[in-house]
Coordinates of C-alpha atoms (C1' of nucleotides) in Angstrom, one line a residue:
Chain A
M1 CA -48.8 -16.3 -86.1
N2 CA -49.1 -13.3 -88.0
A3 CA -46.5 -11.4 -90.0
L4 CA -45.1 -9.5 -87.5
S5 CA -41.6 -8.9 -87.7
A6 CA -39.3 -9.3 -84.5
A7 CA -37.8 -6.0 -84.5
D8 CA -42.3 -4.8 -84.8
D9 CA -42.5 -7.7 -82.5
L10 CA -40.7 -5.6 -79.7
A11 CA -41.4 -1.9 -80.2
H12 CA -44.6 -3.3 -79.2
F13 CA -43.2 -3.9 -75.9
R14 CA -41.1 -1.5 -75.5
R15 CA -42.8 1.6 -76.6
G16 CA -43.7 4.0 -73.5
A17 CA -41.9 1.4 -71.4
V18 CA -39.8 2.7 -68.5
D19 CA -38.4 0.1 -67.5
L20 CA -37.4 -3.2 -69.5
V21 CA -35.7 -5.4 -67.4
E22 CA -34.3 -7.6 -70.0
E23 CA -34.4 -5.7 -73.1
R24 CA -32.3 -9.2 -74.4
D25 CA -34.3 -11.4 -71.8
L26 CA -37.3 -10.0 -74.0
A27 CA -35.8 -10.6 -77.2
A28 CA -34.6 -13.9 -77.3
R29 CA -38.0 -14.8 -75.7
L30 CA -40.1 -12.9 -78.0
A31 CA -37.4 -14.5 -80.4
K32 CA -38.6 -18.4 -79.4
A33 CA -42.4 -18.0 -78.9
R34 CA -42.9 -16.7 -82.1
A35 CA -40.7 -19.9 -83.6
A36 CA -43.2 -22.1 -81.7
G37 CA -45.9 -20.1 -83.0
R38 CA -47.5 -19.0 -79.5
G39 CA -47.2 -15.6 -77.9
L40 CA -45.8 -14.4 -74.2
R41 CA -47.6 -15.0 -70.8
V42 CA -47.9 -10.9 -69.8
K43 CA -48.8 -10.3 -66.7
F44 CA -50.6 -8.3 -64.8
G45 CA -52.0 -7.5 -61.7
M46 CA -55.1 -5.2 -60.5
D47 CA -55.6 -4.5 -57.0
P48 CA -59.3 -4.5 -55.8
S49 CA -59.7 -2.7 -52.3
S50 CA -61.4 0.4 -54.1
P51 CA -63.7 -0.4 -56.2
D52 CA -63.6 1.1 -59.3
L53 CA -60.9 1.4 -62.4
H54 CA -59.9 4.8 -63.1
V55 CA -57.7 6.1 -66.0
G56 CA -54.1 5.6 -64.0
H57 CA -55.2 2.0 -64.8
A58 CA -56.1 2.9 -68.1
V59 CA -52.8 3.1 -69.4
Q60 CA -51.9 -0.4 -68.1
L61 CA -54.5 -1.6 -69.2
M62 CA -53.6 0.0 -73.5
K63 CA -50.5 -1.7 -73.1
L64 CA -51.8 -4.6 -72.7
R65 CA -54.8 -4.1 -75.0
A66 CA -52.3 -3.6 -77.5
L67 CA -50.4 -6.7 -77.1
Q68 CA -53.6 -8.8 -76.9
Q69 CA -53.7 -8.5 -80.3
A70 CA -50.0 -8.6 -81.1
G71 CA -51.0 -12.1 -80.2
H72 CA -49.5 -12.0 -76.4
T73 CA -51.9 -14.0 -73.5
I74 CA -52.7 -11.6 -70.6
V75 CA -53.1 -13.3 -67.4
L76 CA -54.8 -11.0 -65.3
I77 CA -54.4 -11.7 -61.6
V78 CA -57.4 -10.1 -59.8
G79 CA -55.6 -10.0 -56.3
D80 CA -57.8 -11.1 -53.8
A81 CA -55.9 -12.5 -51.3
T82 CA -53.0 -10.0 -51.2
A83 CA -56.2 -7.1 -51.0
M84 CA -55.7 -8.0 -48.0
V85 CA -52.4 -7.0 -46.9
G86 CA -52.5 -4.0 -49.1
D87 CA -50.0 -2.6 -51.4
P88 CA -47.7 -0.4 -49.9
S89 CA -46.4 0.7 -52.7
G90 CA -46.9 4.2 -52.9
R91 CA -48.8 4.9 -49.4
N92 CA -47.1 6.1 -46.3
K93 CA -49.4 4.1 -44.2
L94 CA -50.7 0.7 -42.9
R95 CA -53.1 0.7 -45.2
P96 CA -56.3 -1.5 -43.4
Q97 CA -57.0 -5.0 -44.2
L98 CA -60.2 -5.2 -46.3
S99 CA -62.1 -8.1 -45.7
R100 CA -63.3 -10.7 -48.3
A101 CA -67.0 -9.2 -48.6
D102 CA -65.7 -5.9 -49.4
V103 CA -62.8 -7.6 -51.5
E104 CA -65.3 -10.0 -53.0
A105 CA -67.9 -6.6 -54.5
N106 CA -65.0 -5.0 -55.9
L107 CA -63.8 -7.8 -57.3
V108 CA -66.9 -7.9 -59.6
T109 CA -66.9 -4.4 -60.4
Y110 CA -63.3 -4.3 -61.6
T111 CA -63.3 -7.0 -63.8
A112 CA -66.4 -6.3 -65.6
Q113 CA -64.9 -2.8 -66.3
A114 CA -61.7 -4.1 -68.1
G115 CA -63.9 -5.4 -70.3
K116 CA -64.2 -2.1 -71.4
V117 CA -60.5 -1.9 -72.8
L118 CA -59.2 -6.0 -73.5
D119 CA -61.6 -8.6 -75.0
M120 CA -62.3 -10.7 -71.4
T121 CA -62.9 -13.5 -74.2
R122 CA -58.6 -13.9 -74.5
T123 CA -58.3 -13.1 -71.5
E124 CA -56.3 -15.7 -68.7
V125 CA -58.6 -14.6 -65.0
H126 CA -57.1 -15.1 -62.0
R127 CA -58.0 -14.9 -58.1
N128 CA -54.6 -15.6 -56.1
S129 CA -56.5 -16.8 -53.6
E130 CA -56.4 -19.6 -56.1
W131 CA -53.4 -20.5 -54.7
F132 CA -52.8 -19.1 -51.3
D133 CA -56.0 -20.2 -49.7
A134 CA -54.6 -24.1 -50.7
M135 CA -51.3 -22.7 -48.3
R136 CA -50.6 -23.9 -45.2
F137 CA -48.7 -21.7 -42.2
E138 CA -45.7 -24.2 -43.3
D139 CA -45.9 -22.8 -46.7
V140 CA -46.0 -19.2 -45.6
L141 CA -43.1 -20.0 -43.8
R142 CA -41.2 -21.1 -46.6
L143 CA -42.3 -18.5 -49.2
A144 CA -41.3 -15.7 -46.3
S145 CA -37.6 -17.2 -46.2
K146 CA -37.4 -16.4 -49.6
A147 CA -36.4 -12.5 -48.8
T148 CA -34.6 -10.8 -46.6
V149 CA -35.4 -8.4 -44.9
A150 CA -33.0 -5.6 -45.2
R151 CA -33.8 -6.4 -49.4
M152 CA -38.0 -5.3 -48.4
L153 CA -36.2 -2.4 -46.4
E154 CA -34.1 -0.9 -49.4
R155 CA -37.6 -0.5 -51.2
D156 CA -38.0 3.6 -50.5
T157 CA -42.3 3.6 -49.3
F158 CA -41.1 1.3 -46.3
E159 CA -37.6 4.0 -45.8
K160 CA -39.6 7.0 -45.4
R161 CA -41.8 5.0 -43.3
M162 CA -39.7 4.5 -40.9
E163 CA -38.2 7.8 -40.6
A164 CA -41.3 9.5 -40.4
K165 CA -42.3 6.6 -37.7
E166 CA -44.9 5.5 -38.8
P167 CA -46.1 2.0 -38.2
I168 CA -44.9 -1.0 -41.0
G169 CA -47.3 -4.1 -40.5
V170 CA -45.0 -7.2 -40.1
H171 CA -47.9 -8.9 -42.9
E172 CA -46.7 -5.6 -45.2
F173 CA -43.4 -7.4 -46.4
L174 CA -45.3 -11.0 -47.6
Y175 CA -47.1 -8.4 -50.4
P176 CA -44.1 -8.5 -52.7
L177 CA -43.6 -11.6 -52.1
M178 CA -47.3 -13.0 -52.9
Q179 CA -47.0 -10.5 -56.0
G180 CA -43.7 -12.3 -56.7
W181 CA -45.4 -16.1 -56.0
D182 CA -48.7 -15.4 -58.2
S183 CA -46.1 -15.2 -61.4
V184 CA -44.4 -18.4 -60.5
M185 CA -47.9 -19.8 -60.2
I186 CA -49.2 -18.7 -63.3
R187 CA -46.3 -18.9 -65.3
S188 CA -45.8 -15.2 -66.7
D189 CA -43.2 -15.0 -68.9
V190 CA -43.1 -10.9 -68.8
E191 CA -45.1 -9.1 -65.7
L192 CA -46.5 -5.1 -66.5
G193 CA -47.0 -3.0 -64.1
G194 CA -46.6 1.4 -63.3
T195 CA -43.2 2.5 -62.2
D196 CA -43.9 2.3 -58.7
Q197 CA -44.2 -1.4 -59.0
L198 CA -40.8 -2.2 -59.7
F199 CA -39.4 -3.6 -57.0
N200 CA -42.3 -5.8 -56.4
L201 CA -42.2 -6.7 -60.0
L202 CA -38.3 -7.9 -59.0
V203 CA -39.2 -10.0 -56.9
G204 CA -40.9 -11.9 -59.3
R205 CA -38.6 -12.5 -60.9
D206 CA -36.3 -13.8 -58.0
L207 CA -38.9 -15.8 -57.1
Q208 CA -39.3 -17.6 -60.7
E209 CA -35.4 -18.6 -60.5
K210 CA -35.3 -19.8 -57.4
E211 CA -37.9 -22.0 -58.1
N212 CA -36.0 -22.9 -62.0
Q213 CA -38.7 -20.9 -63.8
A214 CA -36.9 -18.7 -66.5
P215 CA -37.2 -15.5 -64.4
Q216 CA -40.2 -12.9 -66.3
I217 CA -39.2 -9.7 -67.9
C218 CA -40.4 -6.5 -65.5
M219 CA -41.4 -3.6 -67.8
T220 CA -43.1 -0.4 -66.3
L221 CA -45.3 2.3 -67.2
P222 CA -45.4 5.5 -66.6
L223 CA -47.9 6.3 -63.6
I224 CA -50.1 9.0 -64.2
N225 CA -51.0 11.2 -61.9
G226 CA -53.5 12.4 -60.6
L227 CA -55.7 16.1 -61.1
D228 CA -53.8 17.5 -58.0
G229 CA -50.2 16.0 -58.9
R230 CA -50.6 13.5 -56.3
K231 CA -50.8 9.8 -57.2
M232 CA -54.3 9.1 -58.8
S233 CA -56.4 7.4 -56.5
K234 CA -59.9 7.7 -55.8
S235 CA -59.4 8.0 -52.5
Y236 CA -57.8 10.7 -52.9
G237 CA -60.4 12.3 -54.7
N238 CA -58.6 13.3 -57.8
A239 CA -59.2 10.0 -60.6
I240 CA -60.8 10.3 -63.7
A241 CA -62.4 7.0 -62.7
F242 CA -64.4 4.5 -65.9
T243 CA -67.5 5.0 -64.7
D244 CA -67.0 8.7 -63.9
S245 CA -70.1 10.5 -66.9
P246 CA -68.9 11.1 -70.0
A247 CA -69.7 15.5 -69.1
E248 CA -67.3 14.1 -66.0
M249 CA -64.3 13.1 -67.5
F250 CA -64.1 15.8 -70.2
G251 CA -64.4 18.8 -67.2
K252 CA -61.8 16.6 -65.2
V253 CA -59.7 16.7 -68.6
M254 CA -59.7 20.5 -68.3
S255 CA -58.3 21.0 -65.1
L256 CA -55.5 19.3 -65.8
R257 CA -52.2 21.1 -65.5
D258 CA -51.0 22.5 -69.5
D259 CA -47.5 20.9 -69.0
V260 CA -49.3 17.0 -68.1
M261 CA -50.9 17.1 -71.7
G262 CA -48.0 15.5 -73.0
D263 CA -48.0 12.3 -71.1
W264 CA -52.1 11.9 -70.6
F265 CA -52.0 12.3 -74.7
R266 CA -49.3 9.4 -75.1
L267 CA -50.1 6.9 -72.2
L268 CA -54.8 7.5 -72.9
T269 CA -55.2 8.3 -76.6
G270 CA -54.5 6.6 -79.7
L271 CA -53.2 9.5 -81.9
D272 CA -49.5 9.3 -83.1
E273 CA -46.5 11.3 -82.0
G274 CA -47.1 14.1 -85.1
E275 CA -50.2 14.4 -84.1
I276 CA -49.1 15.5 -80.4
A277 CA -46.6 17.3 -80.8
T278 CA -49.5 19.6 -83.9
L279 CA -51.5 20.2 -81.0
L280 CA -49.4 20.7 -78.0
G281 CA -48.3 23.5 -80.0
G282 CA -51.3 24.9 -81.2
H283 CA -53.5 26.7 -78.5
F284 CA -52.8 24.9 -75.3
R285 CA -57.3 25.1 -74.4
E286 CA -57.9 23.3 -78.0
A287 CA -55.7 21.1 -77.1
K288 CA -57.4 19.8 -73.6
A289 CA -59.8 19.8 -75.3
R290 CA -59.0 17.0 -77.6
L291 CA -57.7 15.2 -75.3
G292 CA -60.8 15.4 -72.8
E293 CA -62.7 14.3 -76.3
E294 CA -60.8 11.6 -76.7
I295 CA -60.8 10.7 -73.7
A296 CA -64.3 10.7 -73.3
S297 CA -65.0 9.4 -76.8
F298 CA -62.7 6.1 -75.6
F299 CA -65.4 5.0 -72.7
H300 CA -68.6 6.6 -73.9
G301 CA -68.2 6.5 -77.7
R302 CA -67.9 9.2 -80.3
D303 CA -70.6 10.8 -80.1
A304 CA -71.1 11.3 -76.2
G305 CA -67.9 12.4 -76.0
R306 CA -68.2 15.1 -78.7
A307 CA -71.7 16.6 -75.9
A308 CA -69.5 16.7 -73.6
R309 CA -66.6 18.4 -75.1
D310 CA -69.9 21.2 -76.4
G311 CA -71.3 20.8 -73.1
F312 CA -68.9 22.2 -71.6
D313 CA -68.0 24.9 -73.8
R314 CA -71.7 26.0 -73.3
Q315 CA -71.7 25.9 -69.9
F316 CA -67.9 27.4 -68.3
R317 CA -67.3 29.2 -71.8
D318 CA -70.4 30.6 -73.1
K319 CA -71.6 31.1 -69.2
E320 CA -75.2 29.1 -70.3
L321 CA -76.8 26.9 -68.5
P322 CA -76.1 23.4 -67.9
T323 CA -79.2 21.5 -70.1
D324 CA -79.3 18.7 -68.1
I325 CA -80.8 21.0 -65.5
P326 CA -82.0 18.1 -62.9
V327 CA -86.0 18.9 -61.7
V328 CA -86.2 18.6 -58.1
E329 CA -89.4 18.2 -56.1
Y330 CA -90.4 19.7 -53.3
A331 CA -92.5 17.5 -51.4
K332 CA -93.0 18.5 -48.1
P333 CA -96.0 21.1 -47.5
W334 CA -94.7 24.6 -48.1
P335 CA -94.8 26.9 -45.4
A336 CA -96.6 30.1 -45.6
D337 CA -93.6 32.0 -44.1
G338 CA -91.8 30.5 -47.0
V339 CA -88.7 28.0 -45.8
P340 CA -85.6 29.4 -45.1
L341 CA -82.7 29.3 -48.2
A342 CA -80.0 27.5 -46.3
V343 CA -82.5 24.9 -45.1
L344 CA -83.8 24.5 -48.8
L345 CA -81.0 23.8 -50.2
R346 CA -79.7 21.6 -47.9
E347 CA -83.0 19.7 -48.7
I348 CA -82.8 19.3 -52.4
G349 CA -79.1 18.3 -51.8
L350 CA -77.7 21.8 -53.0
C351 CA -75.4 21.4 -49.8
A352 CA -74.8 19.7 -47.1
S353 CA -76.0 21.3 -44.4
S354 CA -77.8 24.4 -43.7
S355 CA -73.9 25.9 -41.9
D356 CA -72.4 25.4 -45.4
A357 CA -75.3 27.0 -47.5
R358 CA -74.9 30.4 -45.5
R359 CA -71.5 30.3 -46.3
L360 CA -71.4 30.1 -50.0
I361 CA -74.7 32.7 -49.9
E362 CA -72.6 34.8 -47.5
G363 CA -69.2 34.8 -50.4
G364 CA -72.0 35.4 -53.0
G365 CA -72.6 31.7 -54.2
V366 CA -75.5 31.0 -54.6
K367 CA -78.2 32.7 -56.8
L368 CA -82.3 32.2 -57.6
D369 CA -83.5 32.2 -61.4
G370 CA -79.6 34.1 -62.0
A371 CA -79.8 36.7 -59.2
V372 CA -77.5 36.5 -56.7
V373 CA -78.7 36.5 -52.8
A374 CA -77.3 39.1 -50.1
D375 CA -79.5 37.8 -47.4
V376 CA -78.5 34.9 -45.7
N377 CA -81.7 34.3 -43.9
A378 CA -83.5 35.6 -46.9
R379 CA -86.6 33.1 -46.3
I380 CA -88.4 31.4 -50.8
A381 CA -91.6 31.4 -50.7
R382 CA -93.4 28.7 -52.5
P383 CA -92.7 28.8 -55.9
T384 CA -95.8 29.5 -58.9
A385 CA -93.9 28.2 -60.9
E386 CA -89.7 26.4 -61.5
L387 CA -86.9 28.1 -59.5
L388 CA -84.2 28.0 -61.2
L389 CA -80.7 27.4 -57.9
Q390 CA -77.3 27.7 -58.3
A391 CA -75.3 27.0 -55.5
G392 CA -71.6 27.8 -56.8
K393 CA -70.4 27.3 -60.3
R394 CA -71.8 23.2 -60.9
K395 CA -74.4 22.5 -58.9
F396 CA -78.0 23.6 -60.7
A397 CA -80.9 22.0 -59.9
K398 CA -84.8 23.7 -60.3
L399 CA -87.4 23.1 -57.3
R400 CA -91.2 22.7 -58.6
A401 CA -93.6 22.8 -55.3
Q402 CA -95.9 20.4 -54.9
Chain B
rG1 C1' -38.2 -7.6 -20.6
rG2 C1' -36.4 -2.1 -18.9
rG3 C1' -36.7 3.2 -20.3
rG4 C1' -38.0 7.5 -23.5
rA5 C1' -41.5 10.3 -26.2
rG6 C1' -46.6 11.0 -28.3
rA7 C1' -52.3 10.6 -29.8
rU8 C1' -55.7 18.0 -31.9
rA9 C1' -61.0 18.5 -37.7
rC10 C1' -59.7 15.4 -45.6
rC11 C1' -53.6 15.4 -44.1
rA12 C1' -49.6 18.0 -41.3
rA13 C1' -49.1 21.0 -37.4
rA14 C1' -50.0 25.0 -33.3
rG15 C1' -52.1 25.3 -28.9
rC16 C1' -51.1 23.1 -22.6
rG17 C1' -56.8 26.1 -17.6
rG18 C1' -61.2 30.9 -19.1
rC19 C1' -59.8 35.5 -25.1
rC20 C1' -61.1 27.7 -28.3
rA21 C1' -64.9 26.0 -32.9
rA22 C1' -60.0 26.0 -32.1
rC23 C1' -52.6 29.6 -34.9
rU24 C1' -50.7 28.1 -39.6
rG25 C1' -49.6 25.9 -44.1
rG26 C1' -51.8 21.5 -48.0
rG27 C1' -56.4 20.1 -50.2
rC28 C1' -60.9 21.3 -50.8
rC29 C1' -65.2 24.8 -52.0
rA30 C1' -66.8 30.0 -53.2
rG31 C1' -65.9 34.8 -55.5
rA32 C1' -62.4 37.2 -58.4
rC33 C1' -60.0 37.0 -62.7
rU34 C1' -59.1 34.4 -67.3
rG35 C1' -58.1 29.7 -73.0
rU36 C1' -60.2 26.3 -68.5
rA37 C1' -62.9 23.2 -63.1
rA38 C1' -54.4 25.9 -65.0
rA39 C1' -52.0 30.4 -62.8
rU40 C1' -52.6 34.5 -59.0
rC41 C1' -55.8 36.8 -55.5
rU42 C1' -59.9 37.3 -51.6
rG43 C1' -62.6 35.2 -48.5
rG44 C1' -64.6 31.0 -46.4
rU45 C1' -63.5 25.6 -44.2
rG46 C1' -68.6 21.4 -36.9
rG47 C1' -73.7 20.8 -36.7
rC48 C1' -78.5 23.2 -36.0
rU49 C1' -85.6 27.2 -39.6
rU50 C1' -82.4 32.2 -39.1
rA51 C1' -77.9 32.9 -35.1
rU52 C1' -72.8 39.1 -30.8
rG53 C1' -77.4 31.9 -29.8
rC54 C1' -77.8 27.0 -29.5
rC55 C1' -75.1 22.5 -29.7
rU56 C1' -71.3 18.2 -30.3
rU57 C1' -65.8 18.1 -31.0
rC58 C1' -59.1 17.3 -29.3
rG59 C1' -57.5 8.5 -29.1
rA60 C1' -61.6 6.1 -24.9
rC61 C1' -64.3 5.8 -20.1
rG62 C1' -64.0 8.5 -15.7
rG63 C1' -62.0 12.0 -11.7
rU64 C1' -60.1 17.5 -10.0
rU65 C1' -62.5 22.1 -11.4
rC66 C1' -66.7 28.0 -11.6
rG67 C1' -64.6 26.3 -16.3
rA68 C1' -60.2 21.4 -19.2
rA69 C1' -57.5 19.8 -26.2
rU70 C1' -55.4 21.9 -21.8
rC71 C1' -53.8 19.0 -15.1
rC72 C1' -55.2 14.4 -12.5
rG73 C1' -56.6 8.0 -12.9
rU74 C1' -56.7 3.7 -16.2
rC75 C1' -57.5 1.8 -21.0
rU76 C1' -56.5 1.4 -26.1
rC77 C1' -53.0 2.4 -30.7
rU78 C1' -48.3 4.4 -32.3
rC79 C1' -42.6 6.1 -32.2
rC80 C1' -37.4 6.3 -30.9
rC81 C1' -33.5 4.4 -28.5
rC82 C1' -31.5 -0.4 -25.0
rA83 C1' -32.3 -5.9 -23.7

RNA sequence: GGGGAGAUACCAAAGCGGCCAACUGGGCCAGACUGUAAAUCUGGUGGCUUAUGCCUUCGACGGUUCGAAUCCGUCUCUCCCCA
């Protein structure tokens, strides 16, 4: 297939991996596949329960991309059936079951976003409803009989939830089995996941063995924590999404803790170890800015990445105003005695409510044309020119009256 | 099937008849400081056209009371123990 040496081939898999069960199996299977002139089938499941991918997913996708380029077949499973259960991994709560319609909508954006990293023309995509919809209850029972309750309770997430007296739905036990069954159906050679997925991956291995297939190799990659140190998740609001603007991406990276930078460099950029070491040995702010630029550039292109960095420097380091302040037209008629500032801030969307705006003003966070407003009850007369409004550090608007 | 415990704001968790828009911690927002949207410190964290005021909130619905998150009834949901 290509001139890769066996050692290089294996190294592609090993780089960055936390668990590799079993590495010896992998070496053997890899050699066999190469001898037959093909690559391995590498499975990765995506749970379309939240609408957008974030850089936490990118860790896995970058790995898949490298493997794809090395000639392996990537099999993407969109878990539209499993999404209706909700993966118990890393959760301490029962997750709401999603409706088909929700899943359907998420699925479209998901695959499109995955295409930002993977070559989708060479990627096999399946929804697991393809096989789960065809199952009868009898089939479900048969599948459920392949694992024991004790085995399921080994999962630390279930254990923690039991201790915390949180409810656990019976259907949640089905999740690992469903994910494992996916492996059987697509005859996967390797399944990739985050470290929190190891249990699920191993269930797939067991099931394949019971179905007389060669058990898949289970490979996990480190989880990247979100901006607040918790697991990165859109629902925690601590994620950098694929759809974030370059400026958002850069800014979020700049708010990372210094000590996680190394992981981010290794897992999300193509920089080699030597360069990473040099960066981390230098000035932290510089290193972090480089990281932000790399990430913004990967998703939006070099120019956008650089522009994001420049914009951030101007706004936060040099404390200049951003260049792209939105201009807001105030459409309503302007009362003769002016508009209360708190109300104005709400109406143009700078604050969530007028009470919120009042608090901001009391805290000294509101500026009009650069001057801090001290009076909570200030009324604003109809401006003759553009009026610059600042609510906190990040929200700006130029107001124009009708 | 039997017995017990519980449901409070984004999360956790106090409050158990008026002093409660509700202690405290986390998160979040803002201010100061800074290499940063880090750390630290300080303040804030239902809504209202302007407030030592008004309106809505403590699982749901009813009731008692001058007055209820707090007492009573029914319902919904959760956890634990026994079978």
